[in-house]
Amino acid sequence: MATGFLKPARRRSNLHIVTGAHVSGLTIEGGRVTGVRFFKGGEQFAAPANAEVILSAGAIGSPHIMMLSGIGDPAQLADKGIDCILENKSIGANLQDHLQLRLIYRIRGAQTLNQRAATLMGKTSIALEYAFKRSGPMSMSPSQLGAFVKSDPALETPDLQYHIQPLSLDRFGEPLHDFPAITASVCNLRPQSRGHVGLRSSDWRDAPVIAPNYLSQQADRLTAAKSIRITRNVLAQRAMAQFAPEEYLPGPAFGSDDELVEAAGNIGTTIFHPVGTARMGQDEDAVVDHRLKVRGIDGLRVVDASIMPVITSGNTNAPTVMIAEKASAMILAGQ
């Protein structure tokens, strides 16, 4: 995003980029948002807005900033000692995400990144290949294979998305396994479960409370069980026999629906697609209108994935770029 949008514009005289800063709240005067407050290097600054403030802190950050500024559920704000300036109980609600189930299979007869990146020599060869040829693991996306599948043949369109990686690890940030393995990550594209983002305190330095409520709906639990069975079926096909795949996670001991739902809870993680916490709509409970302007207050527009009423059936990056492009066009047109 920085390469495609920010860098070409950074030399404009009307653009000032501040890095290493953290927005602590909005400045609100007479029912209008007039700027933002932010901290940098332990010092507080204020950035006034002559026209309007564009809030693009994402589905977690945007509602958090609004709530810290007195925009949200009055009961929650009062509980944290924040005066309510604008009541809207929908702010922070309607949180949706794609829960990915990361099934891991040991394999034989093929090298994976688990082995190639296990030694200093291996890491060096990967780096040199990219430096001189612009090829190899460092030139690849995190997933080398993607697929869309129906959890039920009766569905009109696929509701499952796969991301396949030639590596495995117990959790993000932990070392790769010391055995050859692949990860088959599958997520439910149309979850019915809804979570929320809330205040931990009135201090902007305290991270918000994030409650995704994954698998809280029975339909999502059944889809999770189906997705694990479908993955097992794919790995059992003749084409995979030469690699002798052996299920490492969640493990073959999980068989019934209830056991598979338990397994999904054990291996499920975010795929980093949070949306919906400042949803767009025409009803009085919607956070933003069709111009992405926050309802009930002037001078504030939200432009990020939080405005999606319902999560998209696929990766959220491209739709979020589309939201930004559309918002840009409306702002330039004075709408």
Coordinates of C-alpha atoms in Angstrom, one line a residue:
M1 CA 0.0 0.0 0.0
A2 CA 2.8 2.4 0.9
T3 CA 4.5 1.7 -2.5
G4 CA 1.4 2.1 -4.6
F5 CA -0.3 5.0 -2.8
L6 CA 1.8 6.8 -0.2
K7 CA 5.2 7.0 -1.7
P8 CA 4.0 8.7 -5.0
A9 CA 2.3 11.4 -2.9
R10 CA 4.8 11.9 -0.1
R11 CA 6.4 15.0 -1.7
R12 CA 3.1 16.9 -2.0
S13 CA 3.2 20.2 -0.2
N14 CA -0.2 19.5 1.5
L15 CA 0.8 16.2 2.9
H16 CA 2.7 15.7 6.2
I17 CA 3.5 12.2 7.3
V18 CA 4.1 11.4 11.0
T19 CA 5.4 8.0 11.9
G20 CA 5.9 6.4 15.3
A21 CA 2.8 8.2 16.6
H22 CA -0.3 6.9 18.4
V23 CA -3.7 8.6 18.1
S24 CA -5.2 9.0 21.6
G25 CA -8.5 10.6 20.6
L26 CA -10.6 13.0 18.6
T27 CA -11.1 16.6 19.3
I28 CA -14.8 17.4 19.3
E29 CA -16.3 20.9 19.6
G30 CA -19.9 21.8 19.3
G31 CA -21.0 18.5 17.8
R32 CA -18.2 18.5 15.2
V33 CA -14.9 16.7 15.1
T34 CA -12.2 19.3 14.6
G35 CA -9.0 17.3 14.8
V36 CA -7.1 14.5 16.4
R37 CA -4.8 14.2 19.4
F38 CA -1.7 12.0 19.2
F39 CA 1.4 11.1 21.2
K40 CA 4.9 10.8 19.8
G41 CA 8.0 10.3 21.8
G42 CA 6.0 10.7 25.0
E43 CA 4.7 14.2 24.0
Q44 CA 1.1 15.0 23.1
F45 CA 0.3 16.9 19.9
A46 CA -2.9 18.1 18.2
A47 CA -3.6 18.0 14.5
P48 CA -6.6 20.4 13.6
A49 CA -8.9 19.6 10.7
N50 CA -10.3 22.4 8.6
A51 CA -12.7 20.2 6.6
E52 CA -13.1 16.7 8.2
V53 CA -11.2 13.9 9.9
I54 CA -10.7 10.6 8.0
L55 CA -10.5 7.8 10.5
S56 CA -8.7 4.7 9.0
A57 CA -7.4 2.8 11.9
G58 CA -9.1 -0.5 11.0
A59 CA -11.8 -2.6 12.5
I60 CA -10.1 -2.7 15.8
G61 CA -8.5 0.8 16.0
S62 CA -11.3 2.9 14.6
P63 CA -14.0 2.0 17.1
H64 CA -11.4 2.1 19.9
I65 CA -10.5 5.7 19.0
M66 CA -14.2 6.7 18.7
M67 CA -15.0 5.2 22.1
L68 CA -12.1 6.8 23.8
S69 CA -13.4 10.1 22.4
G70 CA -16.9 9.6 23.9
I71 CA -18.6 8.1 20.8
G72 CA -20.3 4.7 21.6
D73 CA -22.4 2.8 24.1
P74 CA -23.2 5.2 27.0
A75 CA -23.1 2.4 29.5
Q76 CA -19.7 1.2 28.5
L77 CA -18.3 4.7 28.3
A78 CA -19.7 5.6 31.8
D79 CA -18.2 2.4 33.2
K80 CA -14.7 3.6 32.0
G81 CA -15.3 7.2 33.2
I82 CA -15.8 8.7 29.7
D83 CA -18.5 11.3 29.0
C84 CA -20.8 10.2 26.2
I85 CA -20.8 12.8 23.4
L86 CA -22.6 10.7 20.8
E87 CA -24.7 7.6 21.7
N88 CA -24.3 4.6 19.3
K89 CA -24.3 1.1 20.7
S90 CA -23.3 -0.3 17.3
I91 CA -19.8 1.1 17.6
G92 CA -17.5 -1.8 18.3
A93 CA -20.2 -4.4 17.8
N94 CA -20.8 -6.7 14.7
L95 CA -17.1 -7.8 14.7
Q96 CA -16.6 -10.5 12.1
D97 CA -13.4 -12.4 11.0
H98 CA -12.4 -15.4 9.0
L99 CA -11.3 -18.1 11.5
Q100 CA -8.6 -20.2 9.9
L101 CA -8.2 -23.8 10.9
R102 CA -4.5 -24.7 10.3
L103 CA -4.3 -28.5 9.7
I104 CA -0.8 -29.8 9.6
Y105 CA 0.4 -32.9 7.8
R106 CA 3.8 -34.6 8.0
I107 CA 5.0 -35.7 4.6
R108 CA 7.8 -37.8 3.2
G109 CA 9.8 -37.7 0.0
A110 CA 9.8 -33.9 -0.4
Q111 CA 11.6 -31.0 1.1
T112 CA 9.7 -28.3 2.8
L113 CA 10.7 -24.9 4.3
N114 CA 10.9 -26.6 7.6
Q115 CA 14.2 -28.3 6.5
R116 CA 15.4 -25.6 4.1
A117 CA 15.2 -22.8 6.7
A118 CA 16.4 -25.0 9.6
T119 CA 20.1 -24.2 9.3
L120 CA 22.2 -21.0 8.9
M121 CA 23.4 -22.4 5.5
G122 CA 19.9 -22.9 4.4
K123 CA 18.8 -19.4 5.4
T124 CA 21.8 -18.0 3.6
S125 CA 21.0 -19.8 0.4
I126 CA 17.5 -18.5 0.5
A127 CA 18.7 -15.0 1.0
L128 CA 21.3 -15.2 -1.8
E129 CA 18.8 -16.7 -4.2
Y130 CA 16.6 -13.8 -3.7
A131 CA 19.4 -11.2 -3.8
F132 CA 20.8 -12.5 -7.2
K133 CA 17.8 -14.1 -8.9
R134 CA 14.7 -12.5 -7.2
S135 CA 13.4 -16.1 -6.9
G136 CA 13.0 -18.7 -4.2
P137 CA 11.0 -18.6 -0.9
M138 CA 11.6 -14.9 -0.2
S139 CA 9.9 -14.1 -3.5
M140 CA 6.8 -16.1 -2.8
S141 CA 3.6 -15.1 -1.0
P142 CA 2.9 -16.7 2.4
S143 CA 0.7 -19.3 0.7
Q144 CA 1.6 -21.0 -2.6
L145 CA -1.8 -22.5 -3.3
G146 CA -5.3 -21.3 -2.8
A147 CA -8.7 -22.9 -3.5
F148 CA -12.4 -22.2 -2.9
V149 CA -14.6 -25.2 -1.9
K150 CA -18.3 -25.8 -1.0
S151 CA -18.9 -27.3 2.4
D152 CA -22.2 -28.5 1.0
P153 CA -22.9 -29.3 -2.6
A154 CA -26.3 -27.6 -2.3
L155 CA -24.6 -24.2 -1.9
E156 CA -24.7 -21.8 -4.8
T157 CA -21.1 -20.6 -4.3
P158 CA -18.1 -21.8 -2.3
D159 CA -18.1 -21.0 1.4
L160 CA -14.6 -22.3 2.3
Q161 CA -11.2 -20.9 1.3
Y162 CA -7.9 -22.7 1.4
H163 CA -4.4 -21.4 1.8
I164 CA -1.6 -24.0 1.5
Q165 CA 1.9 -23.4 2.8
P166 CA 5.0 -25.7 2.5
L167 CA 5.9 -25.3 6.2
S168 CA 4.4 -25.8 9.6
L169 CA 4.7 -24.4 13.1
D170 CA 2.6 -24.7 16.3
R171 CA 1.8 -21.0 16.6
F172 CA 2.7 -17.8 14.7
G173 CA 6.0 -16.5 16.0
E174 CA 7.3 -19.9 17.0
P175 CA 10.0 -21.9 15.2
L176 CA 9.2 -24.1 12.3
H177 CA 8.9 -27.8 13.0
D178 CA 11.9 -30.0 12.6
F179 CA 10.1 -32.5 10.3
P180 CA 8.9 -32.0 6.7
A181 CA 5.3 -30.9 6.7
I182 CA 2.7 -28.7 5.0
T183 CA -0.1 -26.6 6.4
A184 CA -3.6 -26.7 4.9
S185 CA -5.4 -23.7 6.3
V186 CA -9.1 -23.5 5.7
C187 CA -11.5 -20.8 6.7
N188 CA -15.3 -20.3 6.7
L189 CA -16.0 -17.4 4.4
R190 CA -19.4 -16.6 5.7
P191 CA -19.4 -16.9 9.4
Q192 CA -22.5 -16.2 11.4
S193 CA -20.8 -15.6 14.7
R194 CA -20.4 -12.0 15.8
G195 CA -18.0 -10.5 18.3
H196 CA -17.2 -7.0 19.6
V197 CA -14.4 -4.6 20.4
G198 CA -14.6 -2.8 23.7
L199 CA -12.8 -0.5 26.1
R200 CA -10.3 -1.9 28.6
S201 CA -10.0 1.5 30.2
S202 CA -10.1 5.2 29.4
D203 CA -6.3 5.1 28.8
W204 CA -5.4 5.1 25.1
R205 CA -2.3 3.1 25.9
D206 CA -4.4 0.1 27.0
A207 CA -5.2 -2.2 24.1
P208 CA -8.9 -2.6 23.5
V209 CA -10.8 -5.8 24.5
I210 CA -11.3 -7.9 21.4
A211 CA -13.9 -10.7 21.6
P212 CA -14.3 -12.4 18.2
N213 CA -16.8 -15.1 19.6
Y214 CA -15.6 -17.6 17.0
L215 CA -17.8 -20.7 16.7
S216 CA -20.5 -19.2 18.9
Q217 CA -23.1 -20.1 16.3
Q218 CA -24.1 -23.7 15.6
A219 CA -23.8 -23.2 11.8
D220 CA -20.2 -22.1 12.2
R221 CA -19.4 -25.2 14.3
L222 CA -20.9 -27.5 11.8
T223 CA -19.0 -25.8 8.9
A224 CA -15.8 -26.2 10.9
A225 CA -16.4 -29.9 11.3
K226 CA -17.1 -30.3 7.6
S227 CA -14.0 -28.3 6.6
I228 CA -11.7 -30.6 8.6
R229 CA -13.4 -33.7 7.0
I230 CA -13.0 -32.2 3.5
T231 CA -9.3 -31.5 4.1
R232 CA -8.8 -35.0 5.3
N233 CA -10.5 -36.3 2.1
V234 CA -8.3 -34.2 -0.1
L235 CA -5.1 -35.4 1.6
A236 CA -6.3 -39.0 1.2
Q237 CA -6.5 -38.8 -2.6
R238 CA -4.3 -41.0 -4.8
A239 CA -2.2 -38.0 -6.0
M240 CA -1.0 -37.5 -2.4
A241 CA -0.1 -41.1 -1.6
Q242 CA 3.5 -40.7 -2.7
F243 CA 4.0 -38.2 0.1
A244 CA 2.4 -40.4 2.7
P245 CA 0.7 -37.5 4.5
E246 CA 0.2 -38.1 8.3
E247 CA -2.2 -35.8 10.2
Y248 CA -0.2 -34.0 12.9
L249 CA -2.8 -31.4 13.8
P250 CA -5.5 -31.7 15.0
G251 CA -4.8 -35.4 14.9
P252 CA -6.8 -38.4 13.7
A253 CA -8.3 -39.0 17.2
F254 CA -10.8 -36.3 16.6
G255 CA -13.7 -37.9 14.7
S256 CA -17.2 -36.9 15.8
D257 CA -18.8 -33.5 15.1
D258 CA -18.3 -32.5 18.8
E259 CA -14.7 -33.7 18.7
L260 CA -14.0 -31.8 15.5
V261 CA -15.5 -28.6 16.9
E262 CA -13.2 -29.0 19.9
A263 CA -10.3 -29.5 17.5
A264 CA -11.3 -26.4 15.6
G265 CA -11.2 -24.4 18.8
N266 CA -7.7 -25.8 19.5
I267 CA -6.1 -25.1 16.1
G268 CA -8.2 -22.1 15.0
T269 CA -6.5 -18.7 14.6
T270 CA -7.4 -15.4 13.0
I271 CA -6.5 -14.9 9.4
F272 CA -6.4 -11.1 10.1
H273 CA -9.6 -10.2 8.4
P274 CA -11.5 -8.2 11.1
V275 CA -14.4 -6.1 9.8
G276 CA -17.8 -4.7 10.7
T277 CA -17.3 -2.7 13.9
A278 CA -18.5 0.6 12.4
R279 CA -21.0 -0.8 9.9
M280 CA -22.5 1.2 7.1
G281 CA -26.3 1.3 6.8
Q282 CA -29.5 3.3 6.5
D283 CA -31.0 2.3 9.9
E284 CA -30.7 4.5 12.9
D285 CA -28.3 2.0 14.6
A286 CA -25.8 2.1 11.7
V287 CA -22.5 3.9 12.5
V288 CA -21.8 5.4 9.1
D289 CA -24.0 6.4 6.2
H290 CA -23.6 5.7 2.4
R291 CA -20.9 8.4 2.3
L292 CA -19.1 6.8 5.2
K293 CA -19.8 9.8 7.4
V294 CA -20.4 9.0 11.1
R295 CA -24.1 9.5 11.8
G296 CA -25.0 12.1 14.4
I297 CA -21.8 14.1 14.3
D298 CA -20.2 16.4 11.7
G299 CA -16.6 16.3 10.4
L300 CA -15.9 12.6 10.8
R301 CA -15.7 9.9 8.2
V302 CA -14.5 6.3 8.6
V303 CA -12.7 4.7 5.7
D304 CA -11.6 1.1 6.4
A305 CA -12.9 -2.4 6.8
S306 CA -14.9 -1.6 9.9
I307 CA -17.6 -0.1 7.7
M308 CA -18.5 -3.5 6.1
P309 CA -21.9 -4.6 7.3
V310 CA -21.0 -8.2 6.4
I311 CA -17.6 -9.8 5.8
T312 CA -16.7 -10.5 2.2
S313 CA -16.4 -14.1 0.9
G314 CA -12.6 -13.9 0.5
N315 CA -9.6 -11.9 1.5
T316 CA -10.5 -8.4 2.7
N317 CA -7.5 -6.5 1.4
A318 CA -8.9 -5.8 -2.1
P319 CA -12.4 -4.8 -0.9
T320 CA -10.7 -2.4 1.6
V321 CA -8.7 -0.8 -1.1
M322 CA -12.0 -0.4 -3.1
I323 CA -13.6 1.3 -0.1
A324 CA -10.7 3.7 0.1
E325 CA -10.8 4.5 -3.7
K326 CA -14.5 5.1 -3.5
A327 CA -14.2 7.3 -0.4
S328 CA -11.4 9.3 -2.1
A329 CA -13.7 9.9 -5.1
M330 CA -16.5 11.1 -2.9
I331 CA -14.2 13.4 -0.9
L332 CA -12.8 15.0 -4.1
A333 CA -16.3 15.5 -5.3
G334 CA -17.3 17.2 -2.1
Q335 CA -19.9 14.5 -1.2

